[in-house]
PDB file of C-alpha atoms in Angstrom:
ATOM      1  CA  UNK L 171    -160.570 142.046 -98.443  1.00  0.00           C
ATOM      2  CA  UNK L 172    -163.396 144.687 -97.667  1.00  0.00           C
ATOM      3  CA  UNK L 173    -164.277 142.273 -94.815  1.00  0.00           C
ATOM      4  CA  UNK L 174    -160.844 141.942 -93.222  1.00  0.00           C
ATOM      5  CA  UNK L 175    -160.220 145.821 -93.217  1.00  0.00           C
ATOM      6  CA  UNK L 176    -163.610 146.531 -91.600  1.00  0.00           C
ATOM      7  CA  UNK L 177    -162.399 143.773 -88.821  1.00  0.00           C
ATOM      8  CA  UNK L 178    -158.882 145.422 -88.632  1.00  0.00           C
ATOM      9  CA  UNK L 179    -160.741 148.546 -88.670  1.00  0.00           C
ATOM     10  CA  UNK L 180    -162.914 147.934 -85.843  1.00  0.00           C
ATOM     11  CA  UNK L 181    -160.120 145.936 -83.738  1.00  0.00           C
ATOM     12  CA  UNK L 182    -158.229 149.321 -83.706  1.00  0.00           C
ATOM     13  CA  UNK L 183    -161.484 151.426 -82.942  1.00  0.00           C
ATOM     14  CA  UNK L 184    -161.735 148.913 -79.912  1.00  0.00           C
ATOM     15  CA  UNK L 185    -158.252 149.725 -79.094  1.00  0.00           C
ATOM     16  CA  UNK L 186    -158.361 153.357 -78.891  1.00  0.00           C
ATOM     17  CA  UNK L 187    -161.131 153.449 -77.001  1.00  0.00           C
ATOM     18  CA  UNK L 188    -159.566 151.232 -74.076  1.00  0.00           C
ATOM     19  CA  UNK L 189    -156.518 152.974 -74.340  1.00  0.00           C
ATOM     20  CA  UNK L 190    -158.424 156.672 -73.722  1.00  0.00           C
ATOM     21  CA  UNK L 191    -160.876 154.767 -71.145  1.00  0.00           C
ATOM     22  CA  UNK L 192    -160.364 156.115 -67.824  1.00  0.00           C
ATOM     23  CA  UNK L 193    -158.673 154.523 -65.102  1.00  0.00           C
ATOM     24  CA  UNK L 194    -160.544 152.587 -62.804  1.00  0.00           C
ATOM     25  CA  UNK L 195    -161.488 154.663 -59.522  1.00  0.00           C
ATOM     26  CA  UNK L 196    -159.450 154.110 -56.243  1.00  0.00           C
ATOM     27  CA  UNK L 197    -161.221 153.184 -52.927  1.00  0.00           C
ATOM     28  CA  UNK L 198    -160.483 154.583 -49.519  1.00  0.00           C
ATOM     29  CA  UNK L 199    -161.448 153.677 -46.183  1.00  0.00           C
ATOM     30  CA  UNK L 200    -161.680 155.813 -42.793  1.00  0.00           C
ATOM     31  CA  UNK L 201    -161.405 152.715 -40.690  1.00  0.00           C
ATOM     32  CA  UNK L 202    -159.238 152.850 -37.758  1.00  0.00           C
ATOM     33  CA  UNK L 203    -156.455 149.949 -38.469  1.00  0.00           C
ATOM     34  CA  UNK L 204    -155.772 150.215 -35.086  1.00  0.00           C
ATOM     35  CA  UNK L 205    -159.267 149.609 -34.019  1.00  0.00           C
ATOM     36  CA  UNK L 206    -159.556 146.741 -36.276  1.00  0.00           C
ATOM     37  CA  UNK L 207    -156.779 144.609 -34.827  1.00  0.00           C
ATOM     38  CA  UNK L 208    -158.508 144.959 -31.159  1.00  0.00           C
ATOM     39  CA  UNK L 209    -156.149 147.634 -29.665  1.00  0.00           C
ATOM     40  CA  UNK L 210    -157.514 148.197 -26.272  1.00  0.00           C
ATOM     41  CA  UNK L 211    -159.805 150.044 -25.019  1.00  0.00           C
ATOM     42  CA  UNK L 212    -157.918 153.596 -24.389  1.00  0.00           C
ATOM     43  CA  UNK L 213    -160.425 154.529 -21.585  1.00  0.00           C
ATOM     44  CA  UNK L 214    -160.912 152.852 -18.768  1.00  0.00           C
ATOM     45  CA  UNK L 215    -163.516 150.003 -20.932  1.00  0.00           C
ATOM     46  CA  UNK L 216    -166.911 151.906 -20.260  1.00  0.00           C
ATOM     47  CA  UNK L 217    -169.545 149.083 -20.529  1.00  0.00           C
ATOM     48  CA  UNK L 218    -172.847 149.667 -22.505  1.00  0.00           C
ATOM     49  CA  UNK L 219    -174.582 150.483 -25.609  1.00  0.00           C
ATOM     50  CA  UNK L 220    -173.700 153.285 -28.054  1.00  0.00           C
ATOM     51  CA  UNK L 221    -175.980 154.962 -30.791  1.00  0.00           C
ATOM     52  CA  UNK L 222    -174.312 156.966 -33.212  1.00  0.00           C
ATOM     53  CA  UNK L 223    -177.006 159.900 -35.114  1.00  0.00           C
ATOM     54  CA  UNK L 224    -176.383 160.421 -39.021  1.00  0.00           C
ATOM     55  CA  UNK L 225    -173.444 162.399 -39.121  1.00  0.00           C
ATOM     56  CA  UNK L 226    -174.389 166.369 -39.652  1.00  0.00           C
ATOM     57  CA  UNK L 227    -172.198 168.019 -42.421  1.00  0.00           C
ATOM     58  CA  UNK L 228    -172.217 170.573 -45.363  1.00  0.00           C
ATOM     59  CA  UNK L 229    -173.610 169.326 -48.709  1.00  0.00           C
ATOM     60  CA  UNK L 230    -170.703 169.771 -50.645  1.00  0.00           C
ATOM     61  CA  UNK L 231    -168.598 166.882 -48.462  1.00  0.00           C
ATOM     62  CA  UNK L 232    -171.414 164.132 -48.465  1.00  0.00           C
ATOM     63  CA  UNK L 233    -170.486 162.487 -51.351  1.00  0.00           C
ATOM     64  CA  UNK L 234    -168.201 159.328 -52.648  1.00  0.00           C
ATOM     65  CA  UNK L 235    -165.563 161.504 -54.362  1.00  0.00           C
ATOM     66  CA  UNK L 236    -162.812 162.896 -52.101  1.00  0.00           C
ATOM     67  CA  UNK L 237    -162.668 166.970 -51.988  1.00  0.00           C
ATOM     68  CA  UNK L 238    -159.147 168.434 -51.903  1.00  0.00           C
ATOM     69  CA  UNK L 239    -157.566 171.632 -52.510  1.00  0.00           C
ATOM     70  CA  UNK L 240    -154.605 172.049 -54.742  1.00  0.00           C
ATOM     71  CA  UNK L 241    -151.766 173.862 -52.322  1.00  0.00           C
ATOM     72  CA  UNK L 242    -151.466 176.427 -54.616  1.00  0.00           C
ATOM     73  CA  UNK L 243    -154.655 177.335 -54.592  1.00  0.00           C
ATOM     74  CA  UNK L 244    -153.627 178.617 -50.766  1.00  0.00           C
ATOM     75  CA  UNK L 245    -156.967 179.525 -49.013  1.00  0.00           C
ATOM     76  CA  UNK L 246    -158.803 180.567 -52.116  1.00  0.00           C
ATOM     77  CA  UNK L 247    -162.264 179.476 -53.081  1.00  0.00           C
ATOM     78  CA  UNK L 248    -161.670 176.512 -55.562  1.00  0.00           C
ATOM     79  CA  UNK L 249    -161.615 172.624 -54.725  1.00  0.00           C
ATOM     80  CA  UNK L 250    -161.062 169.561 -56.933  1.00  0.00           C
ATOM     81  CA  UNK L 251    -163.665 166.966 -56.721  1.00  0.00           C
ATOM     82  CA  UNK L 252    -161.841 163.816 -57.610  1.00  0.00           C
ATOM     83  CA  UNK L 253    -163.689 161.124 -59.575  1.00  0.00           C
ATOM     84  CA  UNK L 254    -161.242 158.513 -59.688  1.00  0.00           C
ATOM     85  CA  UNK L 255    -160.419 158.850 -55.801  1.00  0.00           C
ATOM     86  CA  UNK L 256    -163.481 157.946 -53.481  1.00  0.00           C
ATOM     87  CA  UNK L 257    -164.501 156.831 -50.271  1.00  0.00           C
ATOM     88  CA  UNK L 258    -165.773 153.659 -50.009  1.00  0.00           C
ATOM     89  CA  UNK L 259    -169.330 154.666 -49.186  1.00  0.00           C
ATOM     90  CA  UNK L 260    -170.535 158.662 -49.183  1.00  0.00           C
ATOM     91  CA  UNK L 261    -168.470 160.410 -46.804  1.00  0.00           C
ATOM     92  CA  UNK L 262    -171.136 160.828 -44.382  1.00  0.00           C
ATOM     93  CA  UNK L 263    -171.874 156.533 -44.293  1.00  0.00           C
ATOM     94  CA  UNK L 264    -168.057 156.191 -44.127  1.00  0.00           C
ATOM     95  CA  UNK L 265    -167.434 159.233 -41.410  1.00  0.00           C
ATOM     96  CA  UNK L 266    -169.801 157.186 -39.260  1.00  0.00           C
ATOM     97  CA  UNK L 267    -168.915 153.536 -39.516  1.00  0.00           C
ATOM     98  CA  UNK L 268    -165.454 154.375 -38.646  1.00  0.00           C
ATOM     99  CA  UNK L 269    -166.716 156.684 -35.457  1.00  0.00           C
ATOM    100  CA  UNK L 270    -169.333 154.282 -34.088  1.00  0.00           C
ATOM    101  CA  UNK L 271    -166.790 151.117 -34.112  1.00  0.00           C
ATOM    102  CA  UNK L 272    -164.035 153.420 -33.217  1.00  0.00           C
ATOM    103  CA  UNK L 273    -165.827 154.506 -30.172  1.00  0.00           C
ATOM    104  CA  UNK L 274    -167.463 151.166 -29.277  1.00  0.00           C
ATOM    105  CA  UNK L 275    -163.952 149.626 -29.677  1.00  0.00           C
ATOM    106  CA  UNK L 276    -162.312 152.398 -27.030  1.00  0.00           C
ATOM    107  CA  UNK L 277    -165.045 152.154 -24.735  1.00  0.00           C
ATOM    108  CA  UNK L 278    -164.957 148.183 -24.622  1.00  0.00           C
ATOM    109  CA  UNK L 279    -169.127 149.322 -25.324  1.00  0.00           C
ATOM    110  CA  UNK L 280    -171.544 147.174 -28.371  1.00  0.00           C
ATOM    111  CA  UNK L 281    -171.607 149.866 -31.737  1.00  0.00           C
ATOM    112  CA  UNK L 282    -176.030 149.545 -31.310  1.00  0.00           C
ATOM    113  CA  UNK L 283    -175.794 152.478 -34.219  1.00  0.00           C
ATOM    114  CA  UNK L 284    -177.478 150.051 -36.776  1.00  0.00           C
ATOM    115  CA  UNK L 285    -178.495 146.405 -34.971  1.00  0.00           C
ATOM    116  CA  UNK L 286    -180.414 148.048 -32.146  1.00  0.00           C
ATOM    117  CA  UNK L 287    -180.363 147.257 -28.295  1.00  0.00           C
ATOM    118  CA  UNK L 288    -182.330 145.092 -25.554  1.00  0.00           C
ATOM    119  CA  UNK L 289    -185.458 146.581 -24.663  1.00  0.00           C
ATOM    120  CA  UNK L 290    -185.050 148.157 -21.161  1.00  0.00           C
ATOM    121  CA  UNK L 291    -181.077 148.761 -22.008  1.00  0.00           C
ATOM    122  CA  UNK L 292    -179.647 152.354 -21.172  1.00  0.00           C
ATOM    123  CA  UNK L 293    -177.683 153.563 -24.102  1.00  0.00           C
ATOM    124  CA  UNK L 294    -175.347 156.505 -24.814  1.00  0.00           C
ATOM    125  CA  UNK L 295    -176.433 158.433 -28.047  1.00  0.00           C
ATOM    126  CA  UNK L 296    -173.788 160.395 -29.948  1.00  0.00           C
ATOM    127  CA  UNK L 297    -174.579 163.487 -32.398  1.00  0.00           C
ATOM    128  CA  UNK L 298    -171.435 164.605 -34.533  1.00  0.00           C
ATOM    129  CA  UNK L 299    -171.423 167.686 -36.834  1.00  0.00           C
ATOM    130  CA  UNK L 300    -168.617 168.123 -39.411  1.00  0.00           C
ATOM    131  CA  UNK L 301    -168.277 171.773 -39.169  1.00  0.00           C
ATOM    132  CA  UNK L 302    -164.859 172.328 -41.529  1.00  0.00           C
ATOM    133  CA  UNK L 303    -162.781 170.053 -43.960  1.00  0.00           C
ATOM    134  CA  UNK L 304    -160.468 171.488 -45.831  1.00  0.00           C
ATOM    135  CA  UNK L 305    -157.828 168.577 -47.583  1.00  0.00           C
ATOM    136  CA  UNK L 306    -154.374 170.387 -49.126  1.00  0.00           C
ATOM    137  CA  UNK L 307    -152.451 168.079 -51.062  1.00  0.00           C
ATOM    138  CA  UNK L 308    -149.096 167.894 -50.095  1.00  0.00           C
ATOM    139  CA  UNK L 309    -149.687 169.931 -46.890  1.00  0.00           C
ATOM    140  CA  UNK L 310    -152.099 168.901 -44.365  1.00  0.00           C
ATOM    141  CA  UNK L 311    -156.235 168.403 -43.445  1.00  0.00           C
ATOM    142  CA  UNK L 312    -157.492 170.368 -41.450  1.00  0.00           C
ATOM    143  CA  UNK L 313    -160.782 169.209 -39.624  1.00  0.00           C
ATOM    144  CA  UNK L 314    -163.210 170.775 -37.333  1.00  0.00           C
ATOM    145  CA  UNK L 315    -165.997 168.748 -35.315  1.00  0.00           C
ATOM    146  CA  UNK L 316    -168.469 169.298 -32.570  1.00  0.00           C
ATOM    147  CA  UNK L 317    -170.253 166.383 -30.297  1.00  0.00           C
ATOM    148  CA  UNK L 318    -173.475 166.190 -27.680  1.00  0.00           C
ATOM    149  CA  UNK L 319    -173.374 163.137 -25.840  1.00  0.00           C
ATOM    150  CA  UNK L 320    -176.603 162.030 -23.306  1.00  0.00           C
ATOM    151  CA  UNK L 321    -177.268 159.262 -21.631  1.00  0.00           C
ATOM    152  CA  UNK L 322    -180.963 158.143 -22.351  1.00  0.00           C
ATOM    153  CA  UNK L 323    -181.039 157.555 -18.688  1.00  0.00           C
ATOM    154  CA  UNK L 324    -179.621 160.991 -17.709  1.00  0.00           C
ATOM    155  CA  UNK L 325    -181.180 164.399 -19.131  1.00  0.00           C
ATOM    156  CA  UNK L 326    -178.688 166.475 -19.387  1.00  0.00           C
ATOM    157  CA  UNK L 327    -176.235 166.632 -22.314  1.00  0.00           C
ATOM    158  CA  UNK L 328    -172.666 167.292 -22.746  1.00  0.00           C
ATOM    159  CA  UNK L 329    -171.132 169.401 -25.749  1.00  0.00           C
ATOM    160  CA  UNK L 330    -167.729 169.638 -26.864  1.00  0.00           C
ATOM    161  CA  UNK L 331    -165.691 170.759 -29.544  1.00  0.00           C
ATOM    162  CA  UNK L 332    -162.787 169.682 -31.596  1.00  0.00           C
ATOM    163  CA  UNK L 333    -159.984 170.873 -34.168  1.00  0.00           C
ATOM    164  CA  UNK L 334    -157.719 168.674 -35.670  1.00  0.00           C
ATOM    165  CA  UNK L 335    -154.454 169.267 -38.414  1.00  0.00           C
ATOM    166  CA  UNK L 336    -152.854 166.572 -39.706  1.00  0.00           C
ATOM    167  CA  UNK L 337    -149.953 167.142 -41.781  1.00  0.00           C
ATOM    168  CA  UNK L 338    -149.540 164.960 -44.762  1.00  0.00           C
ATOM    169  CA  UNK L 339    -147.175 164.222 -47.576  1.00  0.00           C
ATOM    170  CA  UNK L 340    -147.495 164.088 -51.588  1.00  0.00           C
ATOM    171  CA  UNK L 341    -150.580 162.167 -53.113  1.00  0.00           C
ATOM    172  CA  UNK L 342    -153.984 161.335 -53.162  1.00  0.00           C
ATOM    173  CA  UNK L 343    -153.523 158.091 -50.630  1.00  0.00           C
ATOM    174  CA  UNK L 344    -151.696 160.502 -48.188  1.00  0.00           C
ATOM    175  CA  UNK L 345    -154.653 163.235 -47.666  1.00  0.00           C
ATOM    176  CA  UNK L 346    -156.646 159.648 -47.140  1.00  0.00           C
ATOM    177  CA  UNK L 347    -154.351 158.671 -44.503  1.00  0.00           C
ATOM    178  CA  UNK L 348    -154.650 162.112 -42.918  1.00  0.00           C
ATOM    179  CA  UNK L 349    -158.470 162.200 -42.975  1.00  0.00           C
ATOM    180  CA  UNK L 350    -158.009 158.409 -41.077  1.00  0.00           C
ATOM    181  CA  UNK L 351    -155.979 159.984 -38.346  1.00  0.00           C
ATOM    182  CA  UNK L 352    -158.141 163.050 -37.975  1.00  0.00           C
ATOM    183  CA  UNK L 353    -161.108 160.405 -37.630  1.00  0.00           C
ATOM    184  CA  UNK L 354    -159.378 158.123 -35.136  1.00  0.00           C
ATOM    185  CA  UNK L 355    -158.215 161.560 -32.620  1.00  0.00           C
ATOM    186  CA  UNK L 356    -162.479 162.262 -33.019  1.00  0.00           C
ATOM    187  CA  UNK L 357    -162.890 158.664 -31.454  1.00  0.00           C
ATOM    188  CA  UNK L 358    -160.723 159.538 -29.166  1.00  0.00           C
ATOM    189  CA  UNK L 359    -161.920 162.561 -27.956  1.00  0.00           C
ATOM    190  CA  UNK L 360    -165.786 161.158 -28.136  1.00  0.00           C
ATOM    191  CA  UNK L 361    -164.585 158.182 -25.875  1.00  0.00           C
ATOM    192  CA  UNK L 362    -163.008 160.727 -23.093  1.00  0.00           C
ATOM    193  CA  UNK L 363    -165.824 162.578 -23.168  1.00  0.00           C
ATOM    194  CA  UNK L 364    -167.760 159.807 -22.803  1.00  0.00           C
ATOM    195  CA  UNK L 365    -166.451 158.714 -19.959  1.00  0.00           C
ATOM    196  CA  UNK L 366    -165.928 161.802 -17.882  1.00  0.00           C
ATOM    197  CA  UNK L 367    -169.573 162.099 -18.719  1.00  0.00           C
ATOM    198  CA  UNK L 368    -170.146 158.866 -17.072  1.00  0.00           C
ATOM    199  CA  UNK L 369    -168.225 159.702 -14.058  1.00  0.00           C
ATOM    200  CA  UNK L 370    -169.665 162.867 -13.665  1.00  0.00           C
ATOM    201  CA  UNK L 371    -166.276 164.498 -14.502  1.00  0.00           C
ATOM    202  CA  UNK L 372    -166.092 168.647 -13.978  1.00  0.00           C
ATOM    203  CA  UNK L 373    -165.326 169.408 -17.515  1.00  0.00           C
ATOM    204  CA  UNK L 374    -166.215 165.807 -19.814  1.00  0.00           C
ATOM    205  CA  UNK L 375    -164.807 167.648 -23.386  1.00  0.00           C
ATOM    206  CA  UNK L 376    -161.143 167.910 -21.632  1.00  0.00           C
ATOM    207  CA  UNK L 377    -158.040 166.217 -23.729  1.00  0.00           C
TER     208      UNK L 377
END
């Protein structure tokens, strides 16, 4: 009998613990979709290799976990750092997958960011800086970035700048959505300015 209540004991131990276990995290992804299913090139299919640099960015974002801000917190001081709600990789790894085959993809260019390029190749090397993310649930994310692009052919180097706000709905997966979009107007932006670059454009950071 002692035996059978220790087991019945022990199989509802087991129980409560599963039951107060914590859900399993959720995974998100900064990917352009669009990108992914070979939309076409949005500018003019600039041929040649791009580098992408480690992406610059305040401590407190390069991490797995996603940062938001509760909207009633308004623009006070305090974030959530969510545990169960991450990116894929740390922010920083993700941020930069998603630009250098976002921008390789628009330019019709090959992403040389990790695999390299031929010896004697010119290449176009990218340095992004996350200057401002601020994620509201229920309201919007706000996102502020500045590039240099240079040619390793070409010395000089052009800078631009670039504020996004995406508005977004209720939930978690939302704000993920809305960091997506933000990301895929950067490519966008990065790609024009490559190009003007390229053809010696007046002002290469125009939209």
């Amino acid at each position: 009998m002692n035996t059978i209540r220790a087991r019945g004991l022990a199989w509802v131990a087991a129980a409560m613990l599963a039951a107060c276990a914590s859900p399993a995290p959720r995974y998100y992804s900064l990917a352009d979709p669009d990108a992914e299913t070979g939309r076409p090139a949005s500018t003019g299919g600039t041929a040649g290799f791009i580098e992408l640099a480690p992406i610059a960015m305040p401590e407190r974002f390069a991490r797995p976990q996603l940062v938001v801000r509760q909207k009633e917190a308004g623009a006070g001081p305090e974030v959530d750092i969510l545990e169960q709600h991450r990116w894929s990789s740390s922010f920083e790894n993700e941020l930069r997958d998603a630009l250098a085959s976002g921008i390789a993809q628009r330019l019709g260019a090959v992403d040389a960011t990790k695999s390299g390029r031929p010896r004697g190749q010119p290449v176009t090397r990218i340095a992004v800086q996350l200057r401002q993310l601020d994620a509201v649930e229920s309201s919007r994310v706000d996102a502020g970035f500045s590039w240099t692009v240079r040619r390793t052919d070409e010395s000089p180097a052009v800078a631009c700048q670039l504020f996004v706000s995406e508005p977004v709905g209720g939930g978690i997966d939302a704000l993920a959505l809305g960091a997506q979009r933000a990301t895929a107007q950067l490519a966008d932006a990065i790609a024009r300015s490559v190009t003007a670059m390229q053809a010696n454009a007046a002002n290469a950071c125009q939209r």
